[in-house]
mmCIF file of C-alpha atoms and ligand atoms in Angstrom:
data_model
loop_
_atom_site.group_PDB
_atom_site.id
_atom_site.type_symbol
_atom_site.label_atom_id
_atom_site.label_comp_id
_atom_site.label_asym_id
_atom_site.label_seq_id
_atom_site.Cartn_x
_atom_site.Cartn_y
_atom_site.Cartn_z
ATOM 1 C CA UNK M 18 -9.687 14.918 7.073
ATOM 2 C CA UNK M 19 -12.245 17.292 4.990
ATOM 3 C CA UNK M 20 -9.009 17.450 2.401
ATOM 4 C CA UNK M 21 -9.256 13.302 2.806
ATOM 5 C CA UNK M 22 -12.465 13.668 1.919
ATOM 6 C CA UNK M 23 -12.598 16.238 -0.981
ATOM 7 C CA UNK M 24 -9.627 13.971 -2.528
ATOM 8 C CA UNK M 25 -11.867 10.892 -2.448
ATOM 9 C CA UNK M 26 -15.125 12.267 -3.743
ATOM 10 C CA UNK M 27 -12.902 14.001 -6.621
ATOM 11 C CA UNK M 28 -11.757 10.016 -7.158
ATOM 12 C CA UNK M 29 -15.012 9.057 -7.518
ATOM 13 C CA UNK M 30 -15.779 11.757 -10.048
ATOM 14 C CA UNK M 31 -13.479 10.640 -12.484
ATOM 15 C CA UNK M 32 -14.140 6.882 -11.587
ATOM 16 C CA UNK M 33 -17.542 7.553 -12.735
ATOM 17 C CA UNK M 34 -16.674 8.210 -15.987
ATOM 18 C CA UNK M 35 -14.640 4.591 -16.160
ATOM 19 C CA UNK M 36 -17.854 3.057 -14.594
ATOM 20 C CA UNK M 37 -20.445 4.330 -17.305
ATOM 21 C CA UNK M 38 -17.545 3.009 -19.869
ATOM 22 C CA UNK M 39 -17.580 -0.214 -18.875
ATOM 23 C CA UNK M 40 -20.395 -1.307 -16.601
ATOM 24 C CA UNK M 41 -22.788 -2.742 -19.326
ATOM 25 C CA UNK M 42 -19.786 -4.680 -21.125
ATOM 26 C CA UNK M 43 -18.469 -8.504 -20.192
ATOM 27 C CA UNK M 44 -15.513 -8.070 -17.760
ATOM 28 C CA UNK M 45 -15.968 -4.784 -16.611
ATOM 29 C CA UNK M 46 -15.658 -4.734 -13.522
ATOM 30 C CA UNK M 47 -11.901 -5.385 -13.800
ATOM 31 C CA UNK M 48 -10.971 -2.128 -15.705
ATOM 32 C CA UNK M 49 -13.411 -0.697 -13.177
ATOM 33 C CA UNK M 50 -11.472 -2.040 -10.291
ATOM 34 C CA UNK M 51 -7.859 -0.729 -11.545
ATOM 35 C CA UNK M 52 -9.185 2.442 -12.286
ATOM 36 C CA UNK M 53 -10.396 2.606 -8.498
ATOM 37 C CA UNK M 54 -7.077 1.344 -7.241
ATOM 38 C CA UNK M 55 -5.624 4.162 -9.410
ATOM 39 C CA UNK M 56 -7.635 6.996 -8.258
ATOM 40 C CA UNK M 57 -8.676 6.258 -4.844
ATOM 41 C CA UNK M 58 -5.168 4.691 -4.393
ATOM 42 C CA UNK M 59 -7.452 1.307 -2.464
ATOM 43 C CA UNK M 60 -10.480 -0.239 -2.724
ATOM 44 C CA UNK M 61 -11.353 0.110 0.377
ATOM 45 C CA UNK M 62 -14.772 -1.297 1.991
ATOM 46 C CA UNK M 63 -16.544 2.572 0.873
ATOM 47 C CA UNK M 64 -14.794 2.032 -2.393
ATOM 48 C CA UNK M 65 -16.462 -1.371 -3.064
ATOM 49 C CA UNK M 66 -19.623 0.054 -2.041
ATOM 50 C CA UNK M 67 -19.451 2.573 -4.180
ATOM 51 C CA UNK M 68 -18.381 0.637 -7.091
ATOM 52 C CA UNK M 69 -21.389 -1.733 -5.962
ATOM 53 C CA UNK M 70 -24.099 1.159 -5.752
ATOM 54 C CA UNK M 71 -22.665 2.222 -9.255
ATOM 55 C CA UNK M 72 -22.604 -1.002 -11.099
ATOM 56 C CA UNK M 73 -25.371 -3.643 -9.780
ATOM 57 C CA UNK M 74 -22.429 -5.816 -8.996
ATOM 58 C CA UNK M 75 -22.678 -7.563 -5.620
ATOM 59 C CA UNK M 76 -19.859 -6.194 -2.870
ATOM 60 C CA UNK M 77 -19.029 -9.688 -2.099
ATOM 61 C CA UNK M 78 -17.815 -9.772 -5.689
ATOM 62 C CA UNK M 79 -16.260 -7.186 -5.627
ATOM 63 C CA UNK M 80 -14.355 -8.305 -2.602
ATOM 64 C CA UNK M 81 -13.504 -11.573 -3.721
ATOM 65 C CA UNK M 82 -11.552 -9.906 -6.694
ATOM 66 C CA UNK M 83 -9.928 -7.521 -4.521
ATOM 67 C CA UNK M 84 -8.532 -10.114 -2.305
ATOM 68 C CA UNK M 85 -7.833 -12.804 -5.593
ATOM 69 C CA UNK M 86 -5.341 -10.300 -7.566
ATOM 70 C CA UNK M 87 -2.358 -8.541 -5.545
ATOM 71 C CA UNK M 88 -2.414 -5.360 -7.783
ATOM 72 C CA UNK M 89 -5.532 -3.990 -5.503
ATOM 73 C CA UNK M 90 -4.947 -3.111 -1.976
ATOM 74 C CA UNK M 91 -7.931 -3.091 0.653
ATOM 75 C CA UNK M 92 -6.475 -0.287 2.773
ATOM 76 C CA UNK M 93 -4.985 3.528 1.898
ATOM 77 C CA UNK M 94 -1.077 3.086 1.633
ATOM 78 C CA UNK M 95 1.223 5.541 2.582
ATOM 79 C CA UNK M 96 2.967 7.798 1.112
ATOM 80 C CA UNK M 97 6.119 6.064 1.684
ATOM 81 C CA UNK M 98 6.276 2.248 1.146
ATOM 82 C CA UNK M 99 9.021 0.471 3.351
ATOM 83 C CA UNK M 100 9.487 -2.983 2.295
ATOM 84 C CA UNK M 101 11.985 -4.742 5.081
ATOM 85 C CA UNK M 102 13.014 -7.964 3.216
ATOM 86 C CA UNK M 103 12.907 -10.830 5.362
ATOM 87 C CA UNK M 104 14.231 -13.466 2.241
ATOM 88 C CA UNK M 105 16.506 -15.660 3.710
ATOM 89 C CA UNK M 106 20.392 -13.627 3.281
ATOM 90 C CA UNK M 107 18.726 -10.760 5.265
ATOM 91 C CA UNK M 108 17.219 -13.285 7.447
ATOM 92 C CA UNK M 109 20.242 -15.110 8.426
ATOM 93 C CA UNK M 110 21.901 -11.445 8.848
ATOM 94 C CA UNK M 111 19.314 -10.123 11.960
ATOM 95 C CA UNK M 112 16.360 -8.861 9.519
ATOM 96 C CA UNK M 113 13.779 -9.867 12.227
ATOM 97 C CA UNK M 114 15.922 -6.934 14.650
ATOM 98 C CA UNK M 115 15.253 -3.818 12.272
ATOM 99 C CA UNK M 116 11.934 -5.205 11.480
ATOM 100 C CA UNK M 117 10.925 -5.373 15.180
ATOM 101 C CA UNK M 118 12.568 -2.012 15.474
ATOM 102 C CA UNK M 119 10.667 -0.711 12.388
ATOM 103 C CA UNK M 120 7.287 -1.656 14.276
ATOM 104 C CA UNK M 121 8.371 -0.254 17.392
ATOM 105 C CA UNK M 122 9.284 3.031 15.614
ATOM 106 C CA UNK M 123 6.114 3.247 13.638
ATOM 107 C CA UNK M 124 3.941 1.180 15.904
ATOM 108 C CA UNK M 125 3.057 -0.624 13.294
ATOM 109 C CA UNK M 126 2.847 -4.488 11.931
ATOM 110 C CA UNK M 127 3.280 -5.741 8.409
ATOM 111 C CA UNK M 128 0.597 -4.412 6.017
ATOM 112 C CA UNK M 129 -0.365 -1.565 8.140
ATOM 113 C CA UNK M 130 -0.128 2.162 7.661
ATOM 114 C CA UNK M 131 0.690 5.042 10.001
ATOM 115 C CA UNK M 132 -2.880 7.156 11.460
ATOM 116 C CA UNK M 133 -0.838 9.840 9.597
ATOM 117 C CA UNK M 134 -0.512 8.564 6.108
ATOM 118 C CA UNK M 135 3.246 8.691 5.723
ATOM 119 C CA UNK M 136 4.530 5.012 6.569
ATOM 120 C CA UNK M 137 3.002 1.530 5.127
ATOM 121 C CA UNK M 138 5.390 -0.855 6.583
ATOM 122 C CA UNK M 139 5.799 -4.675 4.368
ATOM 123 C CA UNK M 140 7.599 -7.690 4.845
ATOM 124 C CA UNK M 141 8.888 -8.929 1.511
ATOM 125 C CA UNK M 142 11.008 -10.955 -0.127
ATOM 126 C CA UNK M 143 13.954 -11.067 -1.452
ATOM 127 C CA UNK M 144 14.395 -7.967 -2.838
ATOM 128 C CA UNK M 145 17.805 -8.527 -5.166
ATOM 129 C CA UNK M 146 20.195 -6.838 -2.854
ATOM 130 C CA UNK M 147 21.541 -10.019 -1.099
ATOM 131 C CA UNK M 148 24.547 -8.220 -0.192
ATOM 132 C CA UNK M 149 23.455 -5.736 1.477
ATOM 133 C CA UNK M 150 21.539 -7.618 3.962
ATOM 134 C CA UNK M 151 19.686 -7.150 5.987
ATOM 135 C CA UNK M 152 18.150 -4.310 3.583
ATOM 136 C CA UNK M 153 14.830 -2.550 3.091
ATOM 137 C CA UNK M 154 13.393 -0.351 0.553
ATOM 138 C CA UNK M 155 11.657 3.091 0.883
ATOM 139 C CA UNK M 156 9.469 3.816 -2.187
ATOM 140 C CA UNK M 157 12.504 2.166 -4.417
ATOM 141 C CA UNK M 158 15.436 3.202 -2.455
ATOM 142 C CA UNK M 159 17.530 0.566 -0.903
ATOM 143 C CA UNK M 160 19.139 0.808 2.590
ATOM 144 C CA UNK M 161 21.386 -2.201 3.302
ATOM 145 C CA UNK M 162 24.135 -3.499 6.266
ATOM 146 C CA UNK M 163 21.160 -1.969 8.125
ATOM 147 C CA UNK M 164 21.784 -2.274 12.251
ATOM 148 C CA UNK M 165 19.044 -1.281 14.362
ATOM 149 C CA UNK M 166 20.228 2.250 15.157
ATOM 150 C CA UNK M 167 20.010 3.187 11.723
ATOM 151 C CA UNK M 168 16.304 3.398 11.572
ATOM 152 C CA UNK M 169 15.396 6.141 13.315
ATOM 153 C CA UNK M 170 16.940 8.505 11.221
ATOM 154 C CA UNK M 171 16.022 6.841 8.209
ATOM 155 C CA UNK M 172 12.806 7.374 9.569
ATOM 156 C CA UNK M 173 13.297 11.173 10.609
ATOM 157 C CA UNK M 174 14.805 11.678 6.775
ATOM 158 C CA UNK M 175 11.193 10.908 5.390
ATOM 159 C CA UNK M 176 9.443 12.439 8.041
ATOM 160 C CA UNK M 177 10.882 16.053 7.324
ATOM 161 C CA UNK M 178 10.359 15.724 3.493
ATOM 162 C CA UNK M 179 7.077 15.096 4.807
HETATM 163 S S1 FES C 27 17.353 -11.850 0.855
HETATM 164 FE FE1 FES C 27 17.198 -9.749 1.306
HETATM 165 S S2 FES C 27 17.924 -8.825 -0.481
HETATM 166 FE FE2 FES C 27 18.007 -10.905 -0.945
#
């Protein structure tokens, strides 16, 4: 947690620099905002605060821009990203199954991140590899014809690269 920590305020260091750039000019807060989401990897309810204590600008600001454009993210993601596409192909072809064993696996739901760090688990959309439903993506790399007993050692692969 203390290297959590160090990692953050180290964020903030270099966000301050972006934040005496811009905080005096029209529109500001934007470049402010993806500079955040770059750094601190969220914007976060600390991270608004902070960009709030910095700037003037009102949190609830802050949070209605965070929660208007999908490029910010209100939560630390994982390291790895799995995106189980439930578009309708990998629908029809038992998605719901390896998602349910996904959240079972990780104990998490859609949009949440393992206490850990490693796993953010998604639902998307269709993500282009129709026939290879049902198929997910980890940070980019597709697994398709996925059946339920694949998962944990997709899982286990990711887990040792750590
Ligand atoms: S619907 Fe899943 S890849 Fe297209």
């Amino acid at each position: 947690m203390a290297n959590a920590t160090a990692a953050r305020n180290e964020a903030y260091g270099k966000l301050d620099a972006v934040i005496e750039k811009w905080k005096d000019q029209d529109g500001g807060l934007l470049p402010i905002m993806q500079a955040a989401q770059e750094l601190v990897g969220c914007v976060d309810e600390e991270c608004q605060n902070y960009i709030s204590g910095k700037t003037g600008v009102p949190v609830s600001t802050i949070y209605g821009v965070a929660t208007f454009y999908s490029q910010f993210t209100l939560a630390p993601r994982g390291k790895y990203t799995i995106g189980m596409c439930m578009g309708t192909a990998c629908y029809v072809r038992g998605s719901q199954a390896i998602m349910d064993e996904l959240e079972k696996q990780l104990g998490l739901t859609p949009g949440t991140t393992t206490p850990d760090g490693l796993f953010t688990l998604d639902a998307t959309r269709c993500i282009g590899c129709c026939g290879l439903a049902p198929a997910m993506m980890v940070n980019g790399e597709v697994y398709g014809r996925l059946v339920t007993t694949d998962i944990k050692g997709i899982l286990e692969k990711y887990r040792k690269l750590g």
